[in-house]
Short mmCIF file of C-alpha atoms in Angstrom, two decimals:
data_model
loop_
_atom_site.label_atom_id
_atom_site.label_comp_id
_atom_site.label_asym_id
_atom_site.label_seq_id
_atom_site.Cartn_x
_atom_site.Cartn_y
_atom_site.Cartn_z
CA UNK B 1 -29.40 -23.73 -69.39
CA UNK B 2 -28.20 -21.02 -66.98
CA UNK B 3 -30.70 -18.14 -66.66
CA UNK B 4 -30.16 -14.65 -65.24
CA UNK B 5 -32.79 -15.36 -62.56
CA UNK B 6 -30.52 -18.36 -61.30
CA UNK B 7 -27.55 -15.95 -60.93
CA UNK B 8 -29.65 -13.52 -59.11
CA UNK B 9 -30.92 -16.16 -56.82
CA UNK B 10 -27.33 -17.34 -55.86
CA UNK B 11 -26.31 -13.73 -55.13
CA UNK B 12 -29.25 -13.25 -52.93
CA UNK B 13 -28.48 -16.41 -51.01
CA UNK B 14 -24.79 -15.47 -50.57
CA UNK B 15 -25.79 -12.01 -49.50
CA UNK B 16 -28.58 -12.92 -46.93
CA UNK B 17 -27.20 -16.22 -45.64
CA UNK B 18 -30.50 -18.06 -45.76
CA UNK B 19 -33.04 -19.41 -47.99
CA UNK B 20 -35.97 -17.75 -46.24
CA UNK B 21 -34.39 -14.18 -46.45
CA UNK B 22 -33.03 -14.79 -50.08
CA UNK B 23 -36.73 -15.71 -51.01
CA UNK B 24 -38.09 -12.53 -49.34
CA UNK B 25 -35.55 -10.39 -51.17
CA UNK B 26 -36.59 -11.96 -54.50
CA UNK B 27 -40.36 -11.95 -53.67
CA UNK B 28 -40.58 -15.77 -53.98
CA UNK B 29 -41.93 -18.38 -51.65
CA UNK B 30 -39.26 -20.44 -49.94
CA UNK B 31 -40.51 -23.56 -51.77
CA UNK B 32 -40.40 -21.73 -55.16
CA UNK B 33 -36.77 -20.71 -54.49
CA UNK B 34 -35.81 -24.15 -53.40
CA UNK B 35 -37.41 -25.61 -56.44
CA UNK B 36 -35.60 -23.14 -58.65
CA UNK B 37 -32.20 -24.17 -57.12
CA UNK B 38 -32.91 -27.89 -57.30
CA UNK B 39 -33.85 -27.59 -60.95
CA UNK B 40 -30.59 -25.78 -61.73
CA UNK B 41 -28.57 -28.38 -59.81
CA UNK B 42 -30.34 -31.12 -61.78
CA UNK B 43 -29.62 -29.39 -64.97
CA UNK B 44 -25.94 -29.14 -64.10
CA UNK B 45 -25.70 -32.48 -62.47
CA UNK B 46 -23.91 -31.13 -59.27
CA UNK B 47 -24.59 -29.45 -55.83
CA UNK B 48 -24.21 -25.69 -55.62
CA UNK B 49 -24.07 -25.34 -51.77
CA UNK B 50 -24.32 -27.41 -48.54
CA UNK B 51 -27.77 -26.83 -47.18
CA UNK B 52 -27.21 -27.58 -43.57
CA UNK B 53 -24.81 -24.79 -43.01
CA UNK B 54 -25.72 -21.12 -42.05
CA UNK B 55 -24.41 -19.17 -43.91
CA UNK B 56 -24.57 -21.73 -46.75
CA UNK B 57 -21.19 -23.07 -47.79
CA UNK B 58 -21.06 -22.86 -51.66
CA UNK B 59 -19.27 -25.79 -53.56
CA UNK B 60 -16.79 -25.18 -56.21
CA UNK B 61 -19.51 -25.16 -58.76
CA UNK B 62 -21.50 -22.66 -56.83
CA UNK B 63 -18.61 -20.40 -56.33
CA UNK B 64 -17.91 -20.46 -60.14
CA UNK B 65 -21.53 -19.44 -60.74
CA UNK B 66 -21.23 -16.59 -58.23
CA UNK B 67 -18.22 -15.24 -60.11
CA UNK B 68 -20.34 -15.40 -63.27
CA UNK B 69 -23.18 -13.67 -61.54
CA UNK B 70 -21.00 -10.85 -60.34
CA UNK B 71 -19.74 -10.41 -63.82
CA UNK B 72 -23.07 -10.72 -65.83
CA UNK B 73 -25.68 -9.13 -63.47
CA UNK B 74 -24.27 -5.60 -63.59
CA UNK B 75 -23.86 -6.05 -67.52
CA UNK B 76 -27.53 -6.84 -67.83
CA UNK B 77 -28.48 -3.79 -65.58
CA UNK B 78 -26.15 -1.36 -67.71
CA UNK B 79 -27.71 -2.77 -70.88
CA UNK B 80 -31.18 -2.16 -69.64
CA UNK B 81 -30.33 1.35 -68.45
CA UNK B 82 -28.79 1.98 -71.85
CA UNK B 83 -31.80 0.65 -73.70
CA UNK B 84 -34.03 2.98 -71.63
CA UNK B 85 -31.87 5.97 -72.71
CA UNK B 86 -32.10 4.87 -76.24
CA UNK B 87 -35.89 4.84 -76.04
CA UNK B 88 -35.89 8.50 -75.07
CA UNK B 89 -35.93 8.23 -71.32
CA UNK B 90 -32.51 9.52 -70.55
CA UNK B 91 -33.25 13.29 -70.11
CA UNK B 92 -35.60 14.68 -67.28
CA UNK B 93 -35.65 16.62 -64.13
CA UNK B 94 -35.41 15.06 -60.61
CA UNK B 95 -35.84 17.50 -57.87
CA UNK B 96 -35.71 15.84 -54.48
CA UNK B 97 -36.85 16.83 -51.16
CA UNK B 98 -36.10 15.11 -47.71
CA UNK B 99 -38.00 15.53 -44.48
CA UNK B 100 -35.17 14.08 -42.24
CA UNK B 101 -31.56 15.33 -42.35
CA UNK B 102 -30.44 11.86 -41.24
CA UNK B 103 -31.25 10.56 -44.63
CA UNK B 104 -28.19 12.34 -45.98
CA UNK B 105 -26.05 9.12 -44.83
CA UNK B 106 -27.31 6.96 -47.47
CA UNK B 107 -28.99 9.50 -49.99
CA UNK B 108 -25.70 11.24 -50.74
CA UNK B 109 -23.84 8.04 -51.96
CA UNK B 110 -27.13 7.12 -53.88
CA UNK B 111 -27.17 10.49 -55.66
CA UNK B 112 -23.42 10.24 -56.53
CA UNK B 113 -23.89 6.76 -58.13
CA UNK B 114 -27.09 7.95 -59.88
CA UNK B 115 -25.37 10.92 -61.43
CA UNK B 116 -22.88 8.64 -63.04
CA UNK B 117 -25.58 6.45 -64.78
CA UNK B 118 -27.91 9.33 -65.66
CA UNK B 119 -25.70 12.47 -66.37
CA UNK B 120 -28.52 14.05 -68.44
CA UNK B 121 -31.12 14.15 -65.67
CA UNK B 122 -31.18 17.39 -63.83
CA UNK B 123 -30.82 16.84 -60.18
CA UNK B 124 -31.58 19.14 -57.25
CA UNK B 125 -31.97 18.49 -53.41
CA UNK B 126 -33.73 20.45 -50.64
CA UNK B 127 -35.08 19.89 -47.10
CA UNK B 128 -38.64 19.88 -46.17
CA UNK B 129 -38.62 21.62 -42.87
CA UNK B 130 -39.47 25.17 -44.04
CA UNK B 131 -42.33 24.21 -46.39
CA UNK B 132 -45.01 21.55 -46.80
CA UNK B 133 -43.51 19.22 -49.67
CA UNK B 134 -46.57 17.25 -50.61
CA UNK B 135 -48.69 20.00 -52.24
CA UNK B 136 -45.46 21.11 -53.90
CA UNK B 137 -44.99 17.52 -55.23
CA UNK B 138 -48.55 17.41 -56.45
CA UNK B 139 -48.07 20.66 -58.26
CA UNK B 140 -44.92 19.55 -60.03
CA UNK B 141 -42.51 21.92 -58.08
CA UNK B 142 -40.64 18.94 -56.86
CA UNK B 143 -40.57 15.39 -58.16
CA UNK B 144 -39.79 13.08 -55.22
CA UNK B 145 -40.03 13.20 -51.37
CA UNK B 146 -38.17 11.09 -49.01
CA UNK B 147 -40.72 10.70 -46.07
CA UNK B 148 -41.63 8.27 -43.32
CA UNK B 149 -45.13 9.96 -43.01
CA UNK B 150 -47.12 9.29 -46.22
CA UNK B 151 -50.12 11.64 -46.72
CA UNK B 152 -52.71 10.15 -48.86
CA UNK B 153 -53.21 12.46 -51.95
CA UNK B 154 -54.83 11.91 -55.37
CA UNK B 155 -52.13 11.21 -57.86
CA UNK B 156 -49.29 10.40 -55.50
CA UNK B 157 -47.60 7.06 -55.27
CA UNK B 158 -45.45 5.98 -52.25
CA UNK B 159 -42.70 3.60 -53.25
CA UNK B 160 -41.58 1.80 -49.93
CA UNK B 161 -37.77 1.73 -49.46
CA UNK B 162 -37.02 -0.10 -46.24
CA UNK B 163 -38.21 -0.65 -42.57
CA UNK B 164 -36.38 0.94 -39.85
CA UNK B 165 -36.77 1.17 -35.93
CA UNK B 166 -37.21 4.59 -34.18
CA UNK B 167 -35.36 4.46 -30.93
CA UNK B 168 -35.20 6.87 -27.96
CA UNK B 169 -31.56 8.41 -27.57
CA UNK B 170 -30.60 8.97 -24.01
CA UNK B 171 -27.66 10.41 -22.21
CA UNK B 172 -25.35 7.66 -20.75
CA UNK B 173 -26.34 8.55 -17.26
CA UNK B 174 -30.06 8.86 -17.91
CA UNK B 175 -32.48 7.05 -15.44
CA UNK B 176 -34.09 5.25 -18.42
CA UNK B 177 -30.92 3.30 -19.30
CA UNK B 178 -31.87 0.96 -16.54
CA UNK B 179 -34.80 -0.21 -18.62
CA UNK B 180 -34.76 -2.68 -21.31
CA UNK B 181 -37.29 -0.59 -23.20
CA UNK B 182 -39.25 2.62 -22.62
CA UNK B 183 -42.96 2.79 -22.01
CA UNK B 184 -45.23 5.78 -22.91
CA UNK B 185 -45.85 6.71 -19.26
CA UNK B 186 -42.06 6.90 -18.54
CA UNK B 187 -41.87 9.84 -21.09
CA UNK B 188 -43.47 12.02 -18.38
CA UNK B 189 -41.15 14.50 -17.06
CA UNK B 190 -38.90 14.30 -20.23
CA UNK B 191 -37.98 16.98 -22.62
CA UNK B 192 -38.50 15.51 -26.01
CA UNK B 193 -36.13 16.99 -28.85
CA UNK B 194 -37.58 16.53 -32.36
CA UNK B 195 -37.14 17.87 -35.85
CA UNK B 196 -39.08 20.97 -36.57
CA UNK B 197 -42.08 19.38 -38.14
CA UNK B 198 -45.76 19.23 -37.03
CA UNK B 199 -46.23 16.79 -33.96
CA UNK B 200 -48.87 15.09 -36.08
CA UNK B 201 -46.31 13.78 -38.36
CA UNK B 202 -44.00 12.35 -35.82
CA UNK B 203 -44.31 8.74 -34.91
CA UNK B 204 -43.43 9.07 -31.28
CA UNK B 205 -46.42 11.20 -30.80
CA UNK B 206 -49.01 9.50 -33.19
CA UNK B 207 -48.00 5.88 -32.53
CA UNK B 208 -46.39 5.95 -29.03
CA UNK B 209 -47.80 8.86 -26.75
CA UNK B 210 -51.18 9.84 -28.29
CA UNK B 211 -52.89 6.67 -28.02
CA UNK B 212 -52.35 6.79 -24.29
CA UNK B 213 -53.11 10.55 -24.11
CA UNK B 214 -49.80 11.24 -22.72
CA UNK B 215 -47.24 14.11 -23.14
CA UNK B 216 -43.69 14.88 -22.40
CA UNK B 217 -42.93 17.56 -19.99
CA UNK B 218 -41.59 19.77 -22.67
CA UNK B 219 -40.35 19.68 -26.30
CA UNK B 220 -37.71 21.55 -28.22
CA UNK B 221 -36.51 21.35 -31.76
CA UNK B 222 -33.17 20.96 -33.85
CA UNK B 223 -32.84 20.63 -37.45
CA UNK B 224 -29.54 18.72 -37.54
CA UNK B 225 -29.04 15.11 -36.03
CA UNK B 226 -25.64 15.94 -34.63
CA UNK B 227 -27.18 18.86 -32.78
CA UNK B 228 -29.94 16.78 -31.43
CA UNK B 229 -27.29 13.98 -30.25
CA UNK B 230 -25.28 16.77 -28.43
CA UNK B 231 -28.23 18.00 -26.81
CA UNK B 232 -29.14 14.46 -25.66
CA UNK B 233 -25.52 13.74 -24.48
CA UNK B 234 -25.53 17.01 -22.43
CA UNK B 235 -28.75 16.02 -20.60
CA UNK B 236 -30.92 18.61 -22.31
CA UNK B 237 -33.49 16.08 -23.28
CA UNK B 238 -34.21 12.79 -25.08
CA UNK B 239 -34.73 12.26 -28.85
CA UNK B 240 -36.52 9.66 -31.03
CA UNK B 241 -34.37 8.98 -34.14
CA UNK B 242 -33.91 6.27 -36.77
CA UNK B 243 -31.69 3.36 -35.59
CA UNK B 244 -29.47 3.93 -38.58
CA UNK B 245 -29.03 7.63 -37.61
CA UNK B 246 -27.82 6.50 -34.17
CA UNK B 247 -25.22 3.85 -35.23
CA UNK B 248 -22.14 6.11 -35.36
CA UNK B 249 -22.89 7.83 -32.05
CA UNK B 250 -23.67 4.62 -30.21
CA UNK B 251 -20.25 3.27 -31.52
CA UNK B 252 -18.47 6.33 -30.08
CA UNK B 253 -20.01 5.97 -26.57
CA UNK B 254 -21.52 9.48 -26.82
CA UNK B 255 -25.08 8.31 -26.02
CA UNK B 256 -27.24 5.09 -25.50
CA UNK B 257 -30.63 4.19 -26.89
CA UNK B 258 -33.64 2.11 -25.93
CA UNK B 259 -36.55 0.63 -27.75
CA UNK B 260 -39.94 2.35 -27.51
CA UNK B 261 -42.11 -0.39 -26.31
CA UNK B 262 -41.32 -4.10 -25.89
CA UNK B 263 -41.60 -4.83 -29.59
CA UNK B 264 -39.98 -1.49 -30.67
CA UNK B 265 -41.53 1.22 -32.92
CA UNK B 266 -40.94 0.17 -36.50
CA UNK B 267 -41.42 2.57 -39.38
CA UNK B 268 -41.29 2.61 -43.17
CA UNK B 269 -39.42 5.09 -45.33
CA UNK B 270 -40.97 5.93 -48.57
CA UNK B 271 -40.28 7.83 -51.77
CA UNK B 272 -43.22 9.79 -52.85
CA UNK B 273 -43.54 10.47 -56.52
CA UNK B 274 -46.51 11.45 -58.96
CA UNK B 275 -48.18 8.53 -60.49
CA UNK B 276 -47.59 9.88 -63.92
CA UNK B 277 -43.75 9.40 -63.37
CA UNK B 278 -44.06 5.81 -62.22
CA UNK B 279 -42.88 4.25 -65.50
CA UNK B 280 -40.29 6.79 -66.37
CA UNK B 281 -37.02 4.97 -66.72
CA UNK B 282 -34.83 7.54 -64.99
CA UNK B 283 -37.29 7.56 -62.05
CA UNK B 284 -37.44 3.83 -61.79
CA UNK B 285 -33.70 3.57 -61.80
CA UNK B 286 -33.40 6.22 -59.01
CA UNK B 287 -35.85 4.10 -56.82
CA UNK B 288 -33.87 0.94 -57.34
CA UNK B 289 -30.57 2.68 -56.74
CA UNK B 290 -31.93 4.21 -53.58
CA UNK B 291 -32.84 0.74 -52.15
CA UNK B 292 -29.39 -0.77 -53.11
CA UNK B 293 -27.45 2.30 -51.63
CA UNK B 294 -29.48 2.29 -48.47
CA UNK B 295 -28.71 -1.49 -47.75
CA UNK B 296 -25.15 -0.83 -48.66
CA UNK B 297 -24.75 2.21 -46.25
CA UNK B 298 -27.10 1.38 -43.30
CA UNK B 299 -27.35 -1.13 -40.55
CA UNK B 300 -30.47 -2.21 -38.84
CA UNK B 301 -32.85 -1.71 -41.61
CA UNK B 302 -35.05 -4.53 -43.07
CA UNK B 303 -36.37 -4.96 -46.46
CA UNK B 304 -40.16 -4.47 -47.23
CA UNK B 305 -42.04 -7.23 -49.01
CA UNK B 306 -44.47 -6.92 -51.88
CA UNK B 307 -47.30 -8.52 -49.80
CA UNK B 308 -47.45 -5.72 -47.23
CA UNK B 309 -50.57 -3.81 -47.96
CA UNK B 310 -51.38 0.02 -47.48
CA UNK B 311 -49.23 2.69 -45.98
CA UNK B 312 -49.26 1.36 -42.44
CA UNK B 313 -45.97 1.00 -40.50
CA UNK B 314 -45.77 -2.59 -39.30
CA UNK B 315 -42.80 -4.28 -37.50
CA UNK B 316 -40.96 -6.87 -39.80
CA UNK B 317 -41.68 -10.47 -39.19
CA UNK B 318 -38.95 -12.17 -37.12
#
């Protein structure tokens, strides 16, 4: 009578707080989700939550099913993982490369969790500043690249992880703090601090400044996010950084940040892998673990829906 999909639906409703967001998370239409819940309530002959409250207020029956879901869903996931191992997918190599040091904030917890579940997989991690990672991925020198700048290559698949907003970090007394958002022309006269990668792979150039044929007055690079933040705080320049990377610094009143444009500059983060590894159990589980860990660790990120096409970065619907 009660199915696993019902339990996952109730968990999603609890975690998102709305039918619309729960449907997005489960890749269902809102009407399909509502029908599924109504069908379960009819089977059980009771209501599971109060619909006109936000977040929804679960009834005693709904809370009991949530308790069951919290116990049963992890058991199913563990069983699926064990079966994958038994079918011969437990051993392998997973050499990771990241193009942004701010990814460490969520990637390290992800790797720690993954090591527990897949102890036989050989894991390694490197940064992508000093070499071009995509040819190395295609050659098989590395197995996965975390990137916000997909490069279309034969045999490479980009698994989307989440949306994030790129924002402009400013010193507390910077002139642009008076603005609700920053326009491209207001970047004139500024020193832009970036990670040491080609400008053609930086969204603030390709999607914010270049379309208007504008340039900052100067640029400088720094490999580490804390170094970039300190340079910004001391008035040495401004920096375009992911919203999640700025959270801890904004909370400590070291710097401030503004949107880039009235709608913000929204980007996607991807995991690039070889197509031949798409169905490898240990790779599939790493990708799912990465999504779970990122949403547990970061604020301000948004889920990517299956109906989004291509590799373009688009702002999430509001």
